[in-house]
Coordinates of C-alpha atoms in Angstrom, one line a residue:
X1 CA -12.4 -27.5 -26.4
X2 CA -11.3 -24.4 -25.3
X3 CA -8.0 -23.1 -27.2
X4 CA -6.5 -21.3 -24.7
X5 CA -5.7 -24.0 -22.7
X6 CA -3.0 -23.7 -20.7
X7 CA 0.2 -24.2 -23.1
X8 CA 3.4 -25.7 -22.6
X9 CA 6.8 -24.0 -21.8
X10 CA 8.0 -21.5 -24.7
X11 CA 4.4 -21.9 -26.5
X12 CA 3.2 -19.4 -23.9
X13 CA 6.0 -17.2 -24.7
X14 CA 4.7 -15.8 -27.9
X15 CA 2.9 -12.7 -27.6
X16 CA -0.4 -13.8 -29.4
X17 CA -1.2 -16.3 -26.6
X18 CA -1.4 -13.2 -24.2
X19 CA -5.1 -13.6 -25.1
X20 CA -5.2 -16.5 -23.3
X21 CA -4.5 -14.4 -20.3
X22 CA -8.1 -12.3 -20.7
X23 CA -10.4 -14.0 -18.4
X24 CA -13.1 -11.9 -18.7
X25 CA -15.6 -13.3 -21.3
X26 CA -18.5 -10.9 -20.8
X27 CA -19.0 -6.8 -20.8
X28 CA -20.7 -7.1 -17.5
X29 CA -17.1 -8.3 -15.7
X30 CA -15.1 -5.6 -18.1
X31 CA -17.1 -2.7 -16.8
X32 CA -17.5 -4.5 -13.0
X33 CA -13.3 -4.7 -13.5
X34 CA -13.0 -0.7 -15.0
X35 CA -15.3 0.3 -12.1
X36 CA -13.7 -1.4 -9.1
X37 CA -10.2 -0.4 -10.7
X38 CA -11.1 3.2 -11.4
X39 CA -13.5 3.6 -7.6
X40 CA -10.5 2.4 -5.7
X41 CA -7.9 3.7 -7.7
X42 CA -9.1 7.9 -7.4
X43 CA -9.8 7.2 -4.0
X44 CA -6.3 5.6 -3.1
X45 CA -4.4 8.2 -5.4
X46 CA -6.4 11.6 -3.6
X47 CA -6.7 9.8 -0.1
X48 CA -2.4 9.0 -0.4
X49 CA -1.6 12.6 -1.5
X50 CA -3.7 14.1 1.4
X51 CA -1.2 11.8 3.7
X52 CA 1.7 13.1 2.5
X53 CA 0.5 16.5 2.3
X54 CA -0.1 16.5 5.6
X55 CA 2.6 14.8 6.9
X56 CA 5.4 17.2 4.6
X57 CA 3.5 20.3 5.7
X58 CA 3.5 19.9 9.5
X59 CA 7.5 20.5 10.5
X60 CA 6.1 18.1 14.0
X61 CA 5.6 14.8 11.6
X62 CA 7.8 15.4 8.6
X63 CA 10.8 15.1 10.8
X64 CA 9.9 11.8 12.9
X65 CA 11.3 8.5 11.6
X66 CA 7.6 7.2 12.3
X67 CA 5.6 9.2 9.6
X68 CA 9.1 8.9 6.8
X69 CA 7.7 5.4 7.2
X70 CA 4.3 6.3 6.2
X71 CA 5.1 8.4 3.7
X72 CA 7.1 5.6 2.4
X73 CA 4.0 3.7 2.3
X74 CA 1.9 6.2 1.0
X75 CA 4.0 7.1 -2.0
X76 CA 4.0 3.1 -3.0
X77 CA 0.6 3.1 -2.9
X78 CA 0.0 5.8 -4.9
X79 CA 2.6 4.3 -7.7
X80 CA 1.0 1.0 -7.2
X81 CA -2.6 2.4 -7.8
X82 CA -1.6 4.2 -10.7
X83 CA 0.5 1.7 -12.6
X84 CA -1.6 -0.9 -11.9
X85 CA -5.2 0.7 -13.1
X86 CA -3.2 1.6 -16.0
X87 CA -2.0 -1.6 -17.2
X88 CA -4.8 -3.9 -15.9
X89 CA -7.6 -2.3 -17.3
X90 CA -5.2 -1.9 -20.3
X91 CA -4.9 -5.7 -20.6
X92 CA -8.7 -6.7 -18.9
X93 CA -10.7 -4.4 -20.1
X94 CA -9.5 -3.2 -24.0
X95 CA -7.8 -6.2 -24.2
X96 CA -4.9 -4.5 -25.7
X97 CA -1.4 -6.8 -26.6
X98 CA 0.0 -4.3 -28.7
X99 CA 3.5 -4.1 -26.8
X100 CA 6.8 -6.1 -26.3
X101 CA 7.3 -9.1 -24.0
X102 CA 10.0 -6.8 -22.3
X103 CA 7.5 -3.6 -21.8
X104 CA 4.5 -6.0 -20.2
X105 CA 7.6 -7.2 -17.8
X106 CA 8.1 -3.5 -17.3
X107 CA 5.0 -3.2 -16.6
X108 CA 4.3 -5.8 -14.1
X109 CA 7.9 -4.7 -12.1
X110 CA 6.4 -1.4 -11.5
X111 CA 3.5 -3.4 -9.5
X112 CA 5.4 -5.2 -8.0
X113 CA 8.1 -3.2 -7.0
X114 CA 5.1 -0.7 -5.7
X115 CA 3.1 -3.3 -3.3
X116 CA 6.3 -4.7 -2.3
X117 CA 7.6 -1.5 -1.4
X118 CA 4.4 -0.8 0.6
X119 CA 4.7 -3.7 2.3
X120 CA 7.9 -3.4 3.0
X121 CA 7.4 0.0 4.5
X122 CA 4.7 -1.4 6.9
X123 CA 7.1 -3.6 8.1
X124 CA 9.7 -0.7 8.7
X125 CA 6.9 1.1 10.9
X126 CA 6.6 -1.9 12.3
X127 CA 10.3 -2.2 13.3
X128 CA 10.2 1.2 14.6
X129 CA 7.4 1.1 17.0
X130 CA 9.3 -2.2 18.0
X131 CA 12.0 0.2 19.1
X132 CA 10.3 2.6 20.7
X133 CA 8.4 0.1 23.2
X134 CA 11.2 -2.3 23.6
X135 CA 13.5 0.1 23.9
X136 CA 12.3 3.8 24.8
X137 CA 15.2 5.4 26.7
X138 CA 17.4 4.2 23.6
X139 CA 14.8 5.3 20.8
X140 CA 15.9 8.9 19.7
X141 CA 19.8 7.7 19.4
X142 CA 18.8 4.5 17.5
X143 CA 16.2 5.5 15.0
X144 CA 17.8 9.1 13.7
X145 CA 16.4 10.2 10.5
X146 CA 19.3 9.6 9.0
X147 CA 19.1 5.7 9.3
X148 CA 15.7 6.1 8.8
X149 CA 16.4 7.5 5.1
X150 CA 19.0 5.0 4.6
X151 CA 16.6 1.7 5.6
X152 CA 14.1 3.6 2.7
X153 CA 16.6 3.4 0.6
X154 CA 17.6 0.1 0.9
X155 CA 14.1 -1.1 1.0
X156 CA 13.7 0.5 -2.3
X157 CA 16.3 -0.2 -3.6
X158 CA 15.8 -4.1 -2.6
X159 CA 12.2 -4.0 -4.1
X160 CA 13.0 -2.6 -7.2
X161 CA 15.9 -5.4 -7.9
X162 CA 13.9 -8.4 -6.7
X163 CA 10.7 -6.8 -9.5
X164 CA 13.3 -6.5 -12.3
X165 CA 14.4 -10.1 -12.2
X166 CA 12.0 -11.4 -14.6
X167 CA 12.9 -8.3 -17.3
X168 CA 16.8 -9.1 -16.4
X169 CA 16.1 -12.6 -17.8
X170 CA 14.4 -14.5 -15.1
X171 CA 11.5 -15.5 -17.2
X172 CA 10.1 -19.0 -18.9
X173 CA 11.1 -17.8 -22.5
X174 CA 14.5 -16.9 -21.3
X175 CA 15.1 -19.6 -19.5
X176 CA 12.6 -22.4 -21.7
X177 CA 11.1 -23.1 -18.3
X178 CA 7.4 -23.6 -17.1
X179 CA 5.6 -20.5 -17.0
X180 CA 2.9 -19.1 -14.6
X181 CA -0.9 -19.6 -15.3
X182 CA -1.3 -16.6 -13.7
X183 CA 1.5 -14.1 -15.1
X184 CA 2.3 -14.0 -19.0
X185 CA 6.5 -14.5 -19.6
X186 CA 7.3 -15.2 -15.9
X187 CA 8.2 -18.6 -14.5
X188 CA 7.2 -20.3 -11.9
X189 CA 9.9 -20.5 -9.8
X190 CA 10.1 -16.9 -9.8
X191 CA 6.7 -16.5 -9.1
X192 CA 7.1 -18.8 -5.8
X193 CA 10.4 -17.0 -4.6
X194 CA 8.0 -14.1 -4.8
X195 CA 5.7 -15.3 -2.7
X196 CA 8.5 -16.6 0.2
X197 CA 9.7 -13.2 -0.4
X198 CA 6.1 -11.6 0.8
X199 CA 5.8 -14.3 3.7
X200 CA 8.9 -13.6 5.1
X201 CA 7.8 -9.7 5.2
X202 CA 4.1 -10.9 6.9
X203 CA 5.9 -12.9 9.5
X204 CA 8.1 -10.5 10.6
X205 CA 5.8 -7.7 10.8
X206 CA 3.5 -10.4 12.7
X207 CA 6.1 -11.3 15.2
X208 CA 7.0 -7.4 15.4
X209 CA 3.3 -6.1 15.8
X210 CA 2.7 -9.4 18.4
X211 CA 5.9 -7.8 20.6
X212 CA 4.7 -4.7 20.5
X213 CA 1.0 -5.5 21.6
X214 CA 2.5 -8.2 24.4
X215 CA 4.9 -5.0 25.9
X216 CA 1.5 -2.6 25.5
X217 CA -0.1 -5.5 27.6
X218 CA 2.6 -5.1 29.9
X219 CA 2.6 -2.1 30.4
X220 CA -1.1 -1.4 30.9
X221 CA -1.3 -4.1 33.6
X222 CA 1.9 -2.5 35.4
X223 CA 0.1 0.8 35.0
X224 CA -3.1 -0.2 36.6
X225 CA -1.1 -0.9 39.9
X226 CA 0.9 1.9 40.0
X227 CA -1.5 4.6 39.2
X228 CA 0.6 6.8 41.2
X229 CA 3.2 7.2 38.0
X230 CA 2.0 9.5 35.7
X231 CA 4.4 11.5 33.5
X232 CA 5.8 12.5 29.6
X233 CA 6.7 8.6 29.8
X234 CA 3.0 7.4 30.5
X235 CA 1.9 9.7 27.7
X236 CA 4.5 8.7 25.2
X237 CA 4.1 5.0 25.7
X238 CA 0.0 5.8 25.2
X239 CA 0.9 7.4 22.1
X240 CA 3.3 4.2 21.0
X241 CA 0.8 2.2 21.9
X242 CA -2.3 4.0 20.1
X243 CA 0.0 3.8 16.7
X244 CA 0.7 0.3 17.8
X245 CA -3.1 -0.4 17.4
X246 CA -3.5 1.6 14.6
X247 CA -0.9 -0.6 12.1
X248 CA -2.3 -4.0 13.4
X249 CA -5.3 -2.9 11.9
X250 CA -3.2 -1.4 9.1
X251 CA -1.9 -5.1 8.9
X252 CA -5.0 -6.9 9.5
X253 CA -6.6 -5.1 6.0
X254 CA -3.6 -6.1 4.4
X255 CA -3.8 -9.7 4.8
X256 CA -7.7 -9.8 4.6
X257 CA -7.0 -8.0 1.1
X258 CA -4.2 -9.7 0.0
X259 CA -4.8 -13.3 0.9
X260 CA -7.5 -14.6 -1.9
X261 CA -4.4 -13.1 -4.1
X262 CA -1.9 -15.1 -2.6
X263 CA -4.0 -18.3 -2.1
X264 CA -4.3 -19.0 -5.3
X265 CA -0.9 -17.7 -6.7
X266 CA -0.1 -21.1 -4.5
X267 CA -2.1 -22.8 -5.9
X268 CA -1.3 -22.8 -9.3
X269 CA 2.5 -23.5 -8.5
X270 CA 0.8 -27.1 -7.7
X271 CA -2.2 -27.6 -9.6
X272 CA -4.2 -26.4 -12.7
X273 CA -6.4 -23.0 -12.5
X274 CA -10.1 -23.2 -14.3
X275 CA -11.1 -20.1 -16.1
X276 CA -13.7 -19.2 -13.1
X277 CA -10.8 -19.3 -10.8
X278 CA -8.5 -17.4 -12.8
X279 CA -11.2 -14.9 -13.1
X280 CA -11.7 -14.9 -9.2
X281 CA -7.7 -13.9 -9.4
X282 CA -8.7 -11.2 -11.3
X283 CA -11.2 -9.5 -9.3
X284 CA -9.0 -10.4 -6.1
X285 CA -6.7 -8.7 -7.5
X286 CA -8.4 -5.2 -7.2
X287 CA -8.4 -5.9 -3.3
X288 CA -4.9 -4.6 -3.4
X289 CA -6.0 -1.6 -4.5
X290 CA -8.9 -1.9 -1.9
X291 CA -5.9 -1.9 1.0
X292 CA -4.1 1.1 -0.3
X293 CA -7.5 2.9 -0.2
X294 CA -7.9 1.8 3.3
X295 CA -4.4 2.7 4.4
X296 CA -4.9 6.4 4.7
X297 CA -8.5 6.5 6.3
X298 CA -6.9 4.8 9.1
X299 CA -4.3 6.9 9.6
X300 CA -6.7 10.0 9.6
X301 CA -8.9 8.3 12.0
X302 CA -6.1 6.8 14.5
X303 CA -3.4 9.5 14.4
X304 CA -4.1 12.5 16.4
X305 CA -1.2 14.4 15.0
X306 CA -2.4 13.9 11.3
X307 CA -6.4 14.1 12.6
X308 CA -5.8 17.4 13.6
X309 CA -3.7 18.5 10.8
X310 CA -6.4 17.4 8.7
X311 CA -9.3 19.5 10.7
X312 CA -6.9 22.6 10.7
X313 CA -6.6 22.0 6.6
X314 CA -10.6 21.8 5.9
X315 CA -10.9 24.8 8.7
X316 CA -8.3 26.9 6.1
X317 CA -10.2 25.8 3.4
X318 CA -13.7 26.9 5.1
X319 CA -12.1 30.1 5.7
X320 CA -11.3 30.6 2.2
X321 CA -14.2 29.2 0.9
X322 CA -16.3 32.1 2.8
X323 CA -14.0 35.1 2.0
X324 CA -14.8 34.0 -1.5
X325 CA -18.2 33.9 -1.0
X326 CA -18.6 37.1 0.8
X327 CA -16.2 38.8 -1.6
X328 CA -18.5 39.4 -4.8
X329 CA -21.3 40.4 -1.7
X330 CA -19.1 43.4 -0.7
X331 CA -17.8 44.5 -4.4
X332 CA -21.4 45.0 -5.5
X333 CA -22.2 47.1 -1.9
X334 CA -19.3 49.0 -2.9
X335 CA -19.9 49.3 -6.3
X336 CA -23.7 50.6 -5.2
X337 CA -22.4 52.7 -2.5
X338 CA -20.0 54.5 -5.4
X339 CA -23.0 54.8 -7.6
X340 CA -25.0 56.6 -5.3
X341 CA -22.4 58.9 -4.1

């Protein structure tokens, strides 16, 4: 009989049963776990900074409510990737339980405060390009940069508050309730007020993105019989509706990725997990990280601005790579030059 069986109420609050929580039996699913995490991870944490780099360093995209949106997600991802790596192959991989119930619950706020964050910026982009297609003659006086830092903020702000509630007491030894097969210390009421909490973000960003494609529709069809109009307006409504396309897909990676996680985070609020499941849970769960590597390649592909920001940054670097290749070239011609003078 296995001993860590699924336990009771406060018996899964001692710290010791935390064992119970490392699924993976074998080395062959430790290192598969450390390679995934640490593949995904580098590539999301370079791939993220590149984004912000080049949206900070351009004055064209650093001041457009748009790409403070992106950076929002961006930055998220990059805290996401690196707390998360961190503490899952921490607890996966070297199996390590040395720490506090309150610094695991730390722990697990930071990741989800960071993915909720991320998805909550996704659905502020997706609120914005709602604006700007709904309603464009209006755009510039409703989405200022200054509402746009205060909607970060909140969002944030929001995020972090709704992560912290199991640390601030909202968890099964706190509160002698059931706890989560999935989570160590949190209970499962929390864990399914969580998961509302990320469908209510996925259906509006789903009924936002659907607006926005219906009005692109729209507007293409009008187009096509009136091919006499052509103006700034037709090419800022092809632009909305390029970065339109670009975060459906931006959204369609993010529920591919993110919905083996939540399928069975539902599924243990109403029945029992088996080890092979909880390990599937496990794995899944470095599909998160999978999206926020994702993220940025799309942007670079599908952005224009940010494409060409990116081709004028490895063209600098080309530059610079040469002059320091030629460099040593012409110190020893001068040096020999000198010599026989």
């Amino acid at each position: 009989m296995d001993i860590c069986k699924v336990h009771e109420n406060t018996s899964k609050c001692s710290v010791n049963t935390m064992e119970c929580f490392m699924v993976l039996s074998t080395q062959a699913q430790k290192i598969s776990i450390a390679t995934l995490c640490g593949l995904f991870g580098t590539l999301c944490i370079f791939e993220n900074s590149l984004v912000l780099y080049l949206i900070f360093s351009s004055p064209g995209t650093r001041k457009k409510p748009s790409y403070l949106f992106i950076s929002s997600l961006a930055l998220a991802d990059i805290l996401a990737s690196i707390i998360f790596v961190c503490s899952f192959v921490n607890f996966h991989v070297f199996n390590e339980t040395d720490f506090s119930k309150e610094m695991f619950l730390l722990q697990l706020g930071g990741v989800n405060t960071s993915f909720s964050a991320s998805l909550g910026s996704l659905l502020l982009t997706a609120l914005d390009r709602y604006i700007s297609i709904s309603r464009p003659s209006e755009y510039k006086l409703l989405m200022t940069r200054k509402r746009a830092w205060i909607a970060l903020g909140v969002l944030w702000v929001t995020c972090a508050t709704i992560a912290s509630l199991p640390l601030l007491g909202w968890n099964c030894c706190t509160l002698d309730s059931t706890c989560s097969e999935l989570f160590p210390f949190v209970d499962d009421n929390y864990v399914s007020s969580w998961i509302c909490f990320v469908m209510v973000l996925l259906g509006c960003i789903i009924y936002a993105y659907t607006h926005v494609l219906w009005r692109a529709h729209q507007h293409v069809a009008y187009m096509e019989k009136h091919q006499v109009q052509v103006g700034k307006q037709n090419t800022r409504m092809r632009m909305d509706v390029m970065l339109a396309k670009t975060l459906v897909m931006v959204l369609t990676v993010l529920v591919l990725c993110w919905s083996p996680v939540l399928v069975l985070m539902i599924y243990s609020i109403f029945a029992r997990l088996s080890n092979h499941l909880r390990k599937v849970f496990a794995f899944g769960s470095t599909l998160c990280l999978l999206n926020s590597m994702v993220n940025p390649i799309i942007y670079a592909l599908r952005s224009k601005e940010l494409y060409s920001s990116l081709r004028m940054v490895f063209s600098r670097f080309r530059r610079q790579l040469k002059v320091s290749e030629e460099s040593p070239e012409a110190e020893s011609t001068h040096k020999s030059s000198m010599i026989e003078t």
